[in-house]
Tab-separated table of C-alpha atoms in Angstrom:
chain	number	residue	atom	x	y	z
S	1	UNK	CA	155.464	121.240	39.074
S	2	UNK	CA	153.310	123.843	37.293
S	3	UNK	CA	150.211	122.970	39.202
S	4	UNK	CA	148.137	124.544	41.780
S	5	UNK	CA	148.815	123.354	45.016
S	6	UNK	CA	147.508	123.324	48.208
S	7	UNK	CA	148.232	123.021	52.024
S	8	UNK	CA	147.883	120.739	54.267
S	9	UNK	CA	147.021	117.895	52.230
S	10	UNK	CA	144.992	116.552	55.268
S	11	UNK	CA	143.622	118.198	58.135
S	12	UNK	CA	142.262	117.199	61.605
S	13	UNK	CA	140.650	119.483	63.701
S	14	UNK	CA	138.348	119.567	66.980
S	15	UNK	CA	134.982	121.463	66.765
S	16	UNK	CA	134.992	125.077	67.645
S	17	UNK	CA	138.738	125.662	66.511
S	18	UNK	CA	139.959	127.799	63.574
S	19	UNK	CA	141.540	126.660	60.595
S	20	UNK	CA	143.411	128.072	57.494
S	21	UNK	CA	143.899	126.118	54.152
S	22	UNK	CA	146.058	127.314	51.629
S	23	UNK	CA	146.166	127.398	47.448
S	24	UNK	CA	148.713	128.324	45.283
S	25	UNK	CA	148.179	129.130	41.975
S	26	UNK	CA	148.939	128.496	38.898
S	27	UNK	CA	151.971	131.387	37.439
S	28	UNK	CA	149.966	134.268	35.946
S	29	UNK	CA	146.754	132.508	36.591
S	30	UNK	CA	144.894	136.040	37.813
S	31	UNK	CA	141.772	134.120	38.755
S	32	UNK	CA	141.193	131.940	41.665
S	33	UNK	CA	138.192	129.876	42.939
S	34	UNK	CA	137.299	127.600	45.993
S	35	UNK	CA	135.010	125.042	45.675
S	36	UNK	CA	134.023	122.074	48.522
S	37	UNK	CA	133.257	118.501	47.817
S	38	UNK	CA	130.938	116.688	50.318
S	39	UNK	CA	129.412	113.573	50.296
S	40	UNK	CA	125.923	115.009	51.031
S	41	UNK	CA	126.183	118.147	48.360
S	42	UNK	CA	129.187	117.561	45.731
S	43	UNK	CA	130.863	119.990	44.412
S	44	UNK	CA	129.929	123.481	45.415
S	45	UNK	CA	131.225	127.017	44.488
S	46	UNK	CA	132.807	129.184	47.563
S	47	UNK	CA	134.182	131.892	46.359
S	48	UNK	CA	136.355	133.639	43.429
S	49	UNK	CA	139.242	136.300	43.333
S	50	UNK	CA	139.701	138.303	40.322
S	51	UNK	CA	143.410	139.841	41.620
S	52	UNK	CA	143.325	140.360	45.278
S	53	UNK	CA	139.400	141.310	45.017
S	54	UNK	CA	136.379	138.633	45.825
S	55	UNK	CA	133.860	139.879	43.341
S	56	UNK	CA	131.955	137.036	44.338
S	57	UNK	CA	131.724	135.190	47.818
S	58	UNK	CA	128.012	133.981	47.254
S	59	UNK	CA	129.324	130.266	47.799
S	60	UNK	CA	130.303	131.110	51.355
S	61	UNK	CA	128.089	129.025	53.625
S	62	UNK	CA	128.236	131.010	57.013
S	63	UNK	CA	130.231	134.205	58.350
S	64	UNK	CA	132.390	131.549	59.584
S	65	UNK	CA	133.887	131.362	56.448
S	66	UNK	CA	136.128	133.792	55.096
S	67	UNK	CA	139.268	134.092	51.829
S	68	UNK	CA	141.326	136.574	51.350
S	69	UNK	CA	144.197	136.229	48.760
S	70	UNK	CA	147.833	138.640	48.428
S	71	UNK	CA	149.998	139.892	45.772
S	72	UNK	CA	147.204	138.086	43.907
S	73	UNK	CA	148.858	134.847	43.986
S	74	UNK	CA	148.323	132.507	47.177
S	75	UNK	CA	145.232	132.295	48.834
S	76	UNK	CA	143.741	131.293	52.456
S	77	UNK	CA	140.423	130.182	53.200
S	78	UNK	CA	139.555	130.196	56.721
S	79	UNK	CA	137.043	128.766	58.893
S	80	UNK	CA	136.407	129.441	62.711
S	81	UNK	CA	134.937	127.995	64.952
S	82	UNK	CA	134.796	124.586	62.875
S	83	UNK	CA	131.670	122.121	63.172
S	84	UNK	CA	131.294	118.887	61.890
S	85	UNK	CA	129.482	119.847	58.988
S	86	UNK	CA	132.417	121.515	57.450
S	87	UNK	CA	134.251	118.180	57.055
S	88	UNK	CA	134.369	117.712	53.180
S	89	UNK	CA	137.611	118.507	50.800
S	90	UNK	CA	138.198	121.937	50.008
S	91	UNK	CA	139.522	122.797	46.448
S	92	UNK	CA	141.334	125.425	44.848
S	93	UNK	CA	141.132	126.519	40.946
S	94	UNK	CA	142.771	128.824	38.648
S	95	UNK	CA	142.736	130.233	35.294
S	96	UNK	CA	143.662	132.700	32.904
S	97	UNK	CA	142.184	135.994	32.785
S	98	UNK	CA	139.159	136.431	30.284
S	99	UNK	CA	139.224	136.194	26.878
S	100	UNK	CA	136.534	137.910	24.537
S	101	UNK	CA	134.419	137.652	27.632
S	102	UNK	CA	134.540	134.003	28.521
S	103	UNK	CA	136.461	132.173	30.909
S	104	UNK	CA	139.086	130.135	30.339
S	105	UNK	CA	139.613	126.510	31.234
S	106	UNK	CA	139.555	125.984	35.809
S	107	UNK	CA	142.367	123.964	36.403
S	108	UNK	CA	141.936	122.102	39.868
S	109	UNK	CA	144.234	121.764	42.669
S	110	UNK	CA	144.788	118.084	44.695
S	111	UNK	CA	142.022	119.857	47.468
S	112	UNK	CA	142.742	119.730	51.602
S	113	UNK	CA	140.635	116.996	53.147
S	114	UNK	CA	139.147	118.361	56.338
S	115	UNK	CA	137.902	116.454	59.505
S	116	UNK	CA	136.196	117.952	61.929
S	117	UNK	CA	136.027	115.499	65.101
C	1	UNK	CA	119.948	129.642	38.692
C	2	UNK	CA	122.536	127.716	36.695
C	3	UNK	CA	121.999	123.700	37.314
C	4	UNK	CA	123.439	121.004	35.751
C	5	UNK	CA	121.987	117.256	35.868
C	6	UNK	CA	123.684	114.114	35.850
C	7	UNK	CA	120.969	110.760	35.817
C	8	UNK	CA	123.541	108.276	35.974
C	9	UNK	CA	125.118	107.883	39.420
C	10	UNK	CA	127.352	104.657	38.831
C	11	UNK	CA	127.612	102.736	35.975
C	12	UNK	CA	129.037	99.415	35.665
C	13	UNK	CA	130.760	98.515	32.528
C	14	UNK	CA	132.946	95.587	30.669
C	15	UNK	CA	135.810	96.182	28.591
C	16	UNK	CA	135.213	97.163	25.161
C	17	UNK	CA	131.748	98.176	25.798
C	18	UNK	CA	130.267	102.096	24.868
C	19	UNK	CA	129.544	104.602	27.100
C	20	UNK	CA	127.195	107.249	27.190
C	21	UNK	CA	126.947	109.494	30.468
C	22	UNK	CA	123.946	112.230	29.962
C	23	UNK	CA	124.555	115.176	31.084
C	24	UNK	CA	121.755	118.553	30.785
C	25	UNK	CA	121.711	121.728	32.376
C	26	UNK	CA	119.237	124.528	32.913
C	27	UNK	CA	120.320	127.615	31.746
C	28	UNK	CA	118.663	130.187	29.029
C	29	UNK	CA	121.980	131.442	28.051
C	30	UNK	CA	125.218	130.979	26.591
C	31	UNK	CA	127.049	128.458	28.362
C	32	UNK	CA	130.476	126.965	28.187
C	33	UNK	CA	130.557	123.202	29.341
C	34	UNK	CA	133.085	121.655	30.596
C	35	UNK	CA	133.646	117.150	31.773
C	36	UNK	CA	136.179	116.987	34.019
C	37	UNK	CA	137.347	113.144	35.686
C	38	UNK	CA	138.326	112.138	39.130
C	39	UNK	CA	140.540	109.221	38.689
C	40	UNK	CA	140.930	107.401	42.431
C	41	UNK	CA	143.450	109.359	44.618
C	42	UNK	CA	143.505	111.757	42.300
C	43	UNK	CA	142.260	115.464	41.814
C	44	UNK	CA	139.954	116.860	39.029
C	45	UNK	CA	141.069	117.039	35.564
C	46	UNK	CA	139.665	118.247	32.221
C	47	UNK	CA	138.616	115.743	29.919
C	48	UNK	CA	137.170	118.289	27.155
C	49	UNK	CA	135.224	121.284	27.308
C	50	UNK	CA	133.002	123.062	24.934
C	51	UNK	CA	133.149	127.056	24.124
C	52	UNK	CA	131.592	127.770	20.733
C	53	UNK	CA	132.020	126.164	17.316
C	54	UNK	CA	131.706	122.881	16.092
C	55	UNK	CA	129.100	120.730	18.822
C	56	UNK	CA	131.263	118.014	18.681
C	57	UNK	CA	134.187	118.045	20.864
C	58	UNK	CA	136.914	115.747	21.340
C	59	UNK	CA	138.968	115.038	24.832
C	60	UNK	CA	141.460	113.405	25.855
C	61	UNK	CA	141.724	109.541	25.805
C	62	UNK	CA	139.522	109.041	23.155
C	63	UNK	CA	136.301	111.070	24.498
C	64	UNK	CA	134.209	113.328	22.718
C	65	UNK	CA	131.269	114.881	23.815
C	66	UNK	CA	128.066	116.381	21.640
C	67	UNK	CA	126.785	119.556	22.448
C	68	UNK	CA	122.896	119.628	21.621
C	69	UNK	CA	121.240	123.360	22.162
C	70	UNK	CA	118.207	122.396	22.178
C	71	UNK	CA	117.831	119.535	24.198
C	72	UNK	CA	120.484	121.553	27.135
C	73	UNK	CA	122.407	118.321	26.731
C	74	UNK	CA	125.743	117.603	26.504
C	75	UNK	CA	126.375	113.973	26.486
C	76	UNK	CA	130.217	112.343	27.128
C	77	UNK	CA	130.630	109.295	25.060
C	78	UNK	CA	133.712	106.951	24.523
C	79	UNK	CA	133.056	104.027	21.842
C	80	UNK	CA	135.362	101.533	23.687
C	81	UNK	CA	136.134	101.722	27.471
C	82	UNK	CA	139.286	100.678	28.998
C	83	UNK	CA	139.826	99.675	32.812
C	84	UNK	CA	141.544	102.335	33.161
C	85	UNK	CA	138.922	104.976	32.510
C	86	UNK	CA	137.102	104.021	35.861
C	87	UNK	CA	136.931	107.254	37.769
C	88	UNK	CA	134.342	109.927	38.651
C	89	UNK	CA	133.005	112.079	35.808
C	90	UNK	CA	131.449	115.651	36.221
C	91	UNK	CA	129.805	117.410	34.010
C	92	UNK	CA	129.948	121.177	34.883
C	93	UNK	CA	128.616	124.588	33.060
C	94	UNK	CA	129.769	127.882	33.376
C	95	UNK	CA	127.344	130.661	32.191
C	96	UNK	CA	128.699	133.576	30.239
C	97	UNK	CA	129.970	136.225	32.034
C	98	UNK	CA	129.471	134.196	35.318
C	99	UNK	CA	132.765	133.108	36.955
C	100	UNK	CA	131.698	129.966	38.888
C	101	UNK	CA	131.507	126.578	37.573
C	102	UNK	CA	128.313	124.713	38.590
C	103	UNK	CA	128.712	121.156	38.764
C	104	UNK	CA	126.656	118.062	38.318
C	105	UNK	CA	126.984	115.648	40.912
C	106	UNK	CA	128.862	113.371	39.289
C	107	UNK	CA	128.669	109.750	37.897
C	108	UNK	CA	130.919	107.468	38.995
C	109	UNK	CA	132.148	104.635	36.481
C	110	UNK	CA	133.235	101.494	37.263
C	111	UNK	CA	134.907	99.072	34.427
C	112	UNK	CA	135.041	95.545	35.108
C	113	UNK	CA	138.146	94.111	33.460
């Protein structure tokens, strides 16, 4: 399909350990968010690529967290040292590059559900 | 801050009947506005969005949604619900120039057949 997807679909994890989550975007899509949905806070902003470059990362809740994104296609969010609070789904968006200074349309990704045990 | 407030936080509906979710947001600017659905088991989608131009915007399965400037509002309304539109609706705003979509936290619809 055409879609952004991402990887694993489901996670598991124990407290304290490190985990990567993966997006791939949409062909030619040169922007690329994360957002997390919790049941205590919705949907929250991350962090967003422009190309390879993270002009802003004021979403990221702790220096746990940290993206970085090649070739300015796929994408890895990573979290060490996991707690418990980081359990929520983690989703990935893309779009077009600007157009007469507004974005374009976010198109979502099916999100990795993380548990932290 | 960009904020976006949805009152409604499940809705029960029959067949047939109208909906209105509300939807406002705080935000002195120009903002594009976006409602995007959660159908269960499934991942966001865009119903309609709202850039510039006409107020009035029309979606996908029959949903429009009014743009009001003044009143920060932007309203999604569907003039007969199906039992298939139960799902999760967010409203969301994105401010000019800012890349990041603040969301509402979302209403969740329920239609009873």
């Amino acid at each position: 399909g055409a879609g952004v997807s991402q990887s694993p679909s489901n996670k598991v994890t124990e407290k304290g350990k490190d985990v990567e989550l993966r997006c791939d975007p949409i062909s030619g899509h040169t922007a690329l968010y994360w957002y997390r949905q919790s049941l205590g806070q919705g949907l929250e902003f991350l962090i967003y690529f422009q190309g390879n470059s993270a002009p802003d990362k004021s979403g990221l809740p702790s220096d746990r967290f940290s993206a970085e994104r090649t070739g300015g296609s796929v994408s890895t969010l990573t979290i060490q040292r996991t707690q418990q609070e980081d359990s929520a789904v983690y989703l990935c968006a893309s779009s077009l590059p600007p157009s007469g200074g507004r974005r374009d349309t976010q198109y979502f990704g099916p999100g990795t559900r993380l548990t932290v045990l | 801050a960009q904020s976006v407030s949805q009152h409604n936080h499940h809705v029960i509906l029959s067949e047939a009947a109208s909906l209105e979710l509300g939807c406002n947001y705080s935000y002195g600017g120009t903002v594009n506005l976006f409602w995007y659905v959660q159908y269960p088991g499934q991942h966001l989608q865009l119903l309609l969005k709202y850039f510039s131009g006409d107020p009035l915007v029309k979606g996908i399965k029959g949903f429009e949604a009014e743009f009001i400037k003044s009143k920060f509002s932007f309203n999604l309304r569907k003039p007969s619900v199906q039992w298939s539109d139960t799902a999760e609706y967010f409203c969301a705003v994105n401010a000019f120039g800012n890349e990041k979509l603040t969301f509402g936290t979302g209403t969740r619809l329920t239609i009873i057949p």
